[in-house]
PDB file of C-alpha atoms in Angstrom:
ATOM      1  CA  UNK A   1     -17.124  -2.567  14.755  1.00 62.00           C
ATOM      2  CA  UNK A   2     -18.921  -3.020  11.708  1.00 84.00           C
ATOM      3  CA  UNK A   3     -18.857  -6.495   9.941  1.00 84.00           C
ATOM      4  CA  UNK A   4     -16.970  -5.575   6.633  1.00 84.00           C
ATOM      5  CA  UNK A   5     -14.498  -4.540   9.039  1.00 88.00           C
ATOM      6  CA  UNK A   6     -14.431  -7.149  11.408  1.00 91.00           C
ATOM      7  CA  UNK A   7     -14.025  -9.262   7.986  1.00 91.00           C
ATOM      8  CA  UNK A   8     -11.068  -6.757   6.551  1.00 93.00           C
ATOM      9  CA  UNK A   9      -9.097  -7.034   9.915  1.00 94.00           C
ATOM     10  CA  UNK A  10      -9.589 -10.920  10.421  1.00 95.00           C
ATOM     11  CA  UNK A  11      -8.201 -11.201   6.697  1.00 95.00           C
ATOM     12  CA  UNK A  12      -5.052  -8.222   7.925  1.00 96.00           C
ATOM     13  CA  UNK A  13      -4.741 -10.457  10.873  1.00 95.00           C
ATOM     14  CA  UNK A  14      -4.306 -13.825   9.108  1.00 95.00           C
ATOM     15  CA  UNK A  15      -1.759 -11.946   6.391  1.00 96.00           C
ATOM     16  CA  UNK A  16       0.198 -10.496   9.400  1.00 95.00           C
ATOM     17  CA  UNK A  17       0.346 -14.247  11.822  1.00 95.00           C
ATOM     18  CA  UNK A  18       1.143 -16.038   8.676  1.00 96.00           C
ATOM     19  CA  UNK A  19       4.139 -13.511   7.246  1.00 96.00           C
ATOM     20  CA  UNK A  20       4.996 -13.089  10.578  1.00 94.00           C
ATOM     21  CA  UNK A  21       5.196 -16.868  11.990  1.00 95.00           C
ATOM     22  CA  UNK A  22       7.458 -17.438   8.445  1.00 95.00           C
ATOM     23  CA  UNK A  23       9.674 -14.995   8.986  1.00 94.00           C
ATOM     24  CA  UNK A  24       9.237 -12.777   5.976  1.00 95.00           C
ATOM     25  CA  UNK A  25       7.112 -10.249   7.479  1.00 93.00           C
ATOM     26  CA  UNK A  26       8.904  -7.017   6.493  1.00 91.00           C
ATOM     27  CA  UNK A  27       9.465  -7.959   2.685  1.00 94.00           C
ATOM     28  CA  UNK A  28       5.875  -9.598   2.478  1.00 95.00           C
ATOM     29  CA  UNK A  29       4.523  -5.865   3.837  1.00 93.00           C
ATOM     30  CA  UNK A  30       6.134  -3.700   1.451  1.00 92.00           C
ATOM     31  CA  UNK A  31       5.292  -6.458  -1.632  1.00 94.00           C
ATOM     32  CA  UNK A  32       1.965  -6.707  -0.446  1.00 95.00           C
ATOM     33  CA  UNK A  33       1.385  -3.159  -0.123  1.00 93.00           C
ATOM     34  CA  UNK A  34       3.100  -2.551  -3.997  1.00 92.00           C
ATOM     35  CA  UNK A  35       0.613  -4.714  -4.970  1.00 95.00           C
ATOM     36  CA  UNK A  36      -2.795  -3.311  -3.670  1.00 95.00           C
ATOM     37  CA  UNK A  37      -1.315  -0.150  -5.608  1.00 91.00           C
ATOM     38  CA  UNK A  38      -1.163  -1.654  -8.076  1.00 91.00           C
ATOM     39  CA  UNK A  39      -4.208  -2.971  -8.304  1.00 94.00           C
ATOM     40  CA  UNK A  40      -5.988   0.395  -7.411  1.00 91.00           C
ATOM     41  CA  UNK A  41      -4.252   2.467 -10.167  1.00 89.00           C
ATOM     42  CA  UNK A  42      -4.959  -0.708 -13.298  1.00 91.00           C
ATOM     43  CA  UNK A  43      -8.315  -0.699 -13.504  1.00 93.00           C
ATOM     44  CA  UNK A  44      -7.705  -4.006 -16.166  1.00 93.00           C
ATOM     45  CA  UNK A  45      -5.903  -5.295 -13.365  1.00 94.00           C
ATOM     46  CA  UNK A  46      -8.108  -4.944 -10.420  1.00 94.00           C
ATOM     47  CA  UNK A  47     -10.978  -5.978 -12.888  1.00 94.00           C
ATOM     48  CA  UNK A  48      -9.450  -9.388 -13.867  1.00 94.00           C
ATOM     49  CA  UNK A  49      -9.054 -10.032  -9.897  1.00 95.00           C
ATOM     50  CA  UNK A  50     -12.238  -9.242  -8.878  1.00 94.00           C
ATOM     51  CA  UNK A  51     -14.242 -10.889 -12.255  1.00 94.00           C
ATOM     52  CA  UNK A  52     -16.644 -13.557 -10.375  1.00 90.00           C
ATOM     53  CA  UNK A  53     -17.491 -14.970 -14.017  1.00 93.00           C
ATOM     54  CA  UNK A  54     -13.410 -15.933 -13.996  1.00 92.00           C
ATOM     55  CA  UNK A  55     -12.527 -19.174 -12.236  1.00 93.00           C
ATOM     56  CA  UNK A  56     -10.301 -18.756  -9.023  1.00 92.00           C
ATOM     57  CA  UNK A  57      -7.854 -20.161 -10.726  1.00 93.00           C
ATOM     58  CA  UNK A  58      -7.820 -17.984 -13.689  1.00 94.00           C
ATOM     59  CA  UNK A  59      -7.448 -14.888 -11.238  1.00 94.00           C
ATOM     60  CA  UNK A  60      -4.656 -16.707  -8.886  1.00 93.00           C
ATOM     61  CA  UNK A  61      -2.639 -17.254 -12.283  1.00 94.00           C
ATOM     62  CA  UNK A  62      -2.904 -13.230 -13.140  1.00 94.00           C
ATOM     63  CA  UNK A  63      -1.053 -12.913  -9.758  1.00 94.00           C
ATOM     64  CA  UNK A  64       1.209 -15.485 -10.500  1.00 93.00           C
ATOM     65  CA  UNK A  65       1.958 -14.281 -13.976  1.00 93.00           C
ATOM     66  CA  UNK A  66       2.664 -10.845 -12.446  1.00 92.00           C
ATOM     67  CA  UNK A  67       4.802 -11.573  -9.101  1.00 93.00           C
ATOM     68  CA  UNK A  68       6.550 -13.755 -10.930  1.00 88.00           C
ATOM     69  CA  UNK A  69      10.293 -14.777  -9.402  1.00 90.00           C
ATOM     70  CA  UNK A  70      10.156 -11.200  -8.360  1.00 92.00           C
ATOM     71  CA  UNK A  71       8.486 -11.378  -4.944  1.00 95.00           C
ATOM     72  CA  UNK A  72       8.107 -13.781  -2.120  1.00 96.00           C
ATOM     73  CA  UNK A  73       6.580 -16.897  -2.569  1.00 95.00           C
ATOM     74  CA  UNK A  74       4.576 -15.813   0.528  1.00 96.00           C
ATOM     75  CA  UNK A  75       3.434 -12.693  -1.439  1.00 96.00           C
ATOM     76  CA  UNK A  76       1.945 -14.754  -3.795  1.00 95.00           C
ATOM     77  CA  UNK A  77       0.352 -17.492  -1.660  1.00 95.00           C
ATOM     78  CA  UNK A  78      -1.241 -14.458   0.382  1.00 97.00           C
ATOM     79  CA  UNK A  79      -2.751 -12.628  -2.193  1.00 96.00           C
ATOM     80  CA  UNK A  80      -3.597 -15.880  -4.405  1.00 94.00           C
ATOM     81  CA  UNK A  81      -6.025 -16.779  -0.987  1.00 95.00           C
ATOM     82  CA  UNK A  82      -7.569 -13.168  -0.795  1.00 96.00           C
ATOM     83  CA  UNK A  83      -8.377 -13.257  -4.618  1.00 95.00           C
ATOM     84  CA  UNK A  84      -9.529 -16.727  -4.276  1.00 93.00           C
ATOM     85  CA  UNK A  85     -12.099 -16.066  -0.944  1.00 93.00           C
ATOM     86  CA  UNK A  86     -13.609 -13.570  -3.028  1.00 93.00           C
ATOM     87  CA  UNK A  87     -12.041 -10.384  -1.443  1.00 94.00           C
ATOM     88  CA  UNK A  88     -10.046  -9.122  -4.219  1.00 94.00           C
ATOM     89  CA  UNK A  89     -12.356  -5.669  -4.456  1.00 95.00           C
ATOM     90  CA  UNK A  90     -10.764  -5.232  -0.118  1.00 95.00           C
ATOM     91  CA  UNK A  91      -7.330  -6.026  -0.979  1.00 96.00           C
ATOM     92  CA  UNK A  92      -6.413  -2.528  -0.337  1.00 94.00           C
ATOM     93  CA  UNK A  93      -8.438  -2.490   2.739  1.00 95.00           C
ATOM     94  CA  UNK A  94      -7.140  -5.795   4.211  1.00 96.00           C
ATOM     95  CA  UNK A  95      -3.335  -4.843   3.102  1.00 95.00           C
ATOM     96  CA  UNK A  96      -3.672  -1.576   4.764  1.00 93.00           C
ATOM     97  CA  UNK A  97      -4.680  -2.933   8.130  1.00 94.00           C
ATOM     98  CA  UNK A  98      -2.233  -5.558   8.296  1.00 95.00           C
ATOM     99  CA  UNK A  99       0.150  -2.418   7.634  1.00 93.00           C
ATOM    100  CA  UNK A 100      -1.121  -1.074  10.324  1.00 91.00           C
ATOM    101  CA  UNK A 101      -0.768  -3.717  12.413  1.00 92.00           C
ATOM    102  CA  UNK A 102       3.039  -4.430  11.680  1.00 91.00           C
ATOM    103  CA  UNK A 103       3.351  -0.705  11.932  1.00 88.00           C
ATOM    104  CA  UNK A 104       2.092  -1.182  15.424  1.00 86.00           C
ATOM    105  CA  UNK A 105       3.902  -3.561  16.091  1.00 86.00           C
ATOM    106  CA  UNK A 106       7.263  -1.484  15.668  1.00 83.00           C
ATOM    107  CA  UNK A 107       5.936   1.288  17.558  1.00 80.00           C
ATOM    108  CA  UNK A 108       5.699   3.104  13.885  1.00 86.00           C
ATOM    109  CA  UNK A 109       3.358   5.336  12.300  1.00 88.00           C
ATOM    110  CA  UNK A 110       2.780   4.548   8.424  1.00 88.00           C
ATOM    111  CA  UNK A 111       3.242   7.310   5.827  1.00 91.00           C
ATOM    112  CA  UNK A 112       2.081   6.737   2.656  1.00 91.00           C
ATOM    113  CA  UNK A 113       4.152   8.944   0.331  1.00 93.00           C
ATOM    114  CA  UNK A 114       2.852   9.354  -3.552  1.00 92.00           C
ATOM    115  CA  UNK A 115       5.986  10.397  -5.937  1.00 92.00           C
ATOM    116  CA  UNK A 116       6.118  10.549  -9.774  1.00 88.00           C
ATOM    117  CA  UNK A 117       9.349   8.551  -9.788  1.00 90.00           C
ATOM    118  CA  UNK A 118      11.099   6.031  -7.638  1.00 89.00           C
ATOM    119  CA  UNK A 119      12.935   7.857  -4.819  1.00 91.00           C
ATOM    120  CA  UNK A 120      16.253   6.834  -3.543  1.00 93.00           C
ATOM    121  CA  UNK A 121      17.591   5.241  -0.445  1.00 94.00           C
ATOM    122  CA  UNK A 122      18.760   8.607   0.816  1.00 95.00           C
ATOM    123  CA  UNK A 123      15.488  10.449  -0.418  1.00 94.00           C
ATOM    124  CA  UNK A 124      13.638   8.479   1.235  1.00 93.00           C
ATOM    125  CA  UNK A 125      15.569   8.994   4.626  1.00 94.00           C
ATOM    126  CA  UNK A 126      15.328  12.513   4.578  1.00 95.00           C
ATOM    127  CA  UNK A 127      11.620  12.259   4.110  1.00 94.00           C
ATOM    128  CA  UNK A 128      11.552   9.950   6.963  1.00 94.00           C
ATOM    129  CA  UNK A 129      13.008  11.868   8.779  1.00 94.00           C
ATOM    130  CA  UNK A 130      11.181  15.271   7.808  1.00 93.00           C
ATOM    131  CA  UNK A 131       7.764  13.309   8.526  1.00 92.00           C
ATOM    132  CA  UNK A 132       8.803  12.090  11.486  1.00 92.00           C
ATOM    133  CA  UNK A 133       9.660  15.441  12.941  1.00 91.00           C
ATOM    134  CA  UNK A 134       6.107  17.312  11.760  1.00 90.00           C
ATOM    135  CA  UNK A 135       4.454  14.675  13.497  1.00 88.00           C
ATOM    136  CA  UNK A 136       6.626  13.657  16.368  1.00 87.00           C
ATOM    137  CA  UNK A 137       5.985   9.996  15.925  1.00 86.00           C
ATOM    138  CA  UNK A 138       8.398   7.324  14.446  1.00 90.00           C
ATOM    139  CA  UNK A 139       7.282   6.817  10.931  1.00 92.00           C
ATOM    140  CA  UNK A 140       7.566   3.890   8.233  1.00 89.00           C
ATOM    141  CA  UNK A 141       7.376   4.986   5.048  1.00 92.00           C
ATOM    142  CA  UNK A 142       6.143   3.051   1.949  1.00 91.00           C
ATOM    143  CA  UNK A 143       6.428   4.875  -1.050  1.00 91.00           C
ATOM    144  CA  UNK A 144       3.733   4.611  -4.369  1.00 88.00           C
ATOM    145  CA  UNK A 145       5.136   5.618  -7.615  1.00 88.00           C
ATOM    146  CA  UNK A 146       2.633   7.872  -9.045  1.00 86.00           C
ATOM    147  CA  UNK A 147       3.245   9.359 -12.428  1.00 82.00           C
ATOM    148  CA  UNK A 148      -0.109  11.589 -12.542  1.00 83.00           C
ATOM    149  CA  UNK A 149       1.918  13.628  -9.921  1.00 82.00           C
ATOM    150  CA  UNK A 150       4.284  14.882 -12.917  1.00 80.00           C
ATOM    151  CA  UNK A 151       6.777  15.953  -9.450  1.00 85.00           C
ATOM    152  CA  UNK A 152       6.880  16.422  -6.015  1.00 87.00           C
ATOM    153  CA  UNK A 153       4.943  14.485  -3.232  1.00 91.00           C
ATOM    154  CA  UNK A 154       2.082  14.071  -1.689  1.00 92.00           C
ATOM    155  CA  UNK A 155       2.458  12.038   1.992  1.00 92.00           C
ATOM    156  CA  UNK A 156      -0.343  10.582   4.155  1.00 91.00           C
ATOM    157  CA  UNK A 157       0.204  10.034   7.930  1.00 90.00           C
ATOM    158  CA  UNK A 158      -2.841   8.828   9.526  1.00 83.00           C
ATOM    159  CA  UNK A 159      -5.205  11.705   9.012  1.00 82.00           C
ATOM    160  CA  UNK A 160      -2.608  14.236   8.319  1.00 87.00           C
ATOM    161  CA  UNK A 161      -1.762  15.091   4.620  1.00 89.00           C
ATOM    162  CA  UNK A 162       1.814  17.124   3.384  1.00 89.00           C
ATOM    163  CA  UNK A 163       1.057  17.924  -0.082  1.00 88.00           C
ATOM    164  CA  UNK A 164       4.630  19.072  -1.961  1.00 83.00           C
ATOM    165  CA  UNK A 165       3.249  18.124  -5.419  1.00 81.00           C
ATOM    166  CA  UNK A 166       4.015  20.347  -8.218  1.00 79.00           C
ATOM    167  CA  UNK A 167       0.096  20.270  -8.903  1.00 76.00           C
ATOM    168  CA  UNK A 168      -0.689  21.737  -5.764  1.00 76.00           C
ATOM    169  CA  UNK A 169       1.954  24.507  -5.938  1.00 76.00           C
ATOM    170  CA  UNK A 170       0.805  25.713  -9.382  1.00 75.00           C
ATOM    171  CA  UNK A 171      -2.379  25.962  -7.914  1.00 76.00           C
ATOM    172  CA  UNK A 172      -1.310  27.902  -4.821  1.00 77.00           C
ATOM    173  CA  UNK A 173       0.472  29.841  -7.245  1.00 76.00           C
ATOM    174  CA  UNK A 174      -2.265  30.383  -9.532  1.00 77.00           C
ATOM    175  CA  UNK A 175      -4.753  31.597  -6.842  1.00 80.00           C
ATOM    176  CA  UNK A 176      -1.915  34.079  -5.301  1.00 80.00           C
ATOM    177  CA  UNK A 177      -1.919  35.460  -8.658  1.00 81.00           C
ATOM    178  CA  UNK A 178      -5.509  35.351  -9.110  1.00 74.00           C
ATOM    179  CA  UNK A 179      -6.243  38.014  -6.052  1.00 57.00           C
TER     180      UNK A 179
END
């Protein structure tokens, strides 16, 4: 294994034993993981966290500011220690393998699924369900809100990819017409 990856997973591993040993692993996941998305789609955002010239403290108070009273202390805490060791730029990274891991954990695979808008609870179980039946495996889903999609979805499990975004339909439509 590569070091940067050694160093991602010992970061996912510390996020994971520490959510896990307080008892707040499942909301700590998902908050974490809204977060790195976050971060990748504002490029002011993931700027401010990863700005070397800005003291620590300055970048653990962006977080702050942002979480608020809306997430888990814990949320907080964790990403406050990533952003202050310098590994703001691997957030995404680090998040996704302690997804993994906690995925693993469950026996679950993790589907990333991209929508323009926020889906409901009963959205998101059919799509759970659909998933888990093209792939056969047990699936956790953790949904981005994308708004370049304009509609449909795009979902991610592992190395498979189910693209039912409207952008990918008018193109299939507009090469079907093309020939």
């Amino acid at each position: 294994m590569a070091a940067k990856e050694e160093l991602t997973r010992g970061y996912a591993e510390a996020l994971f034993v520490v959510a896990t040993a307080e008892g707040a692993l499942g909301v700590v996941e998902d908050e974490l993981f809204a977060f790195s998305k976050a971060v990748e789609q504002q490029t002011a955002l993931r700027d401010a966290l990863v700005d070397a010239s800005l003291p620590a403290e300055n970048r653990k108070a962006v977080v702050r500011d942002l979480l608020g009273d809306r997430a888990h202390p814990l949320t907080g805490a964790l990403i406050g220690f990533i952003v202050e060791a310098g590994r703001a730029k691997d957030l995404s990274a680090i998040v996704g393998a302690m997804t993994t891991m906690a995925a693993e954990q469950r026996h679950h695979e993790v589907a990333e699924v991209r929508t323009a808008v926020d889906l409901t609870q009963a959205q998101r179980e059919r799509i759970t369900a659909a998933l888990a039946e093209a792939t056969g495996m047990e699936i956790e889903l953790k949904v981005v809100v994308d708004a370049s999609l304009v509609g449909g979805i795009v979902a991610r499990v592992g190395d498979e990819v189910f693209d039912g975004s409207i952008a990918s339909r008018l193109a299939e439509a507009k090469q079907q017409l093309g020939s």
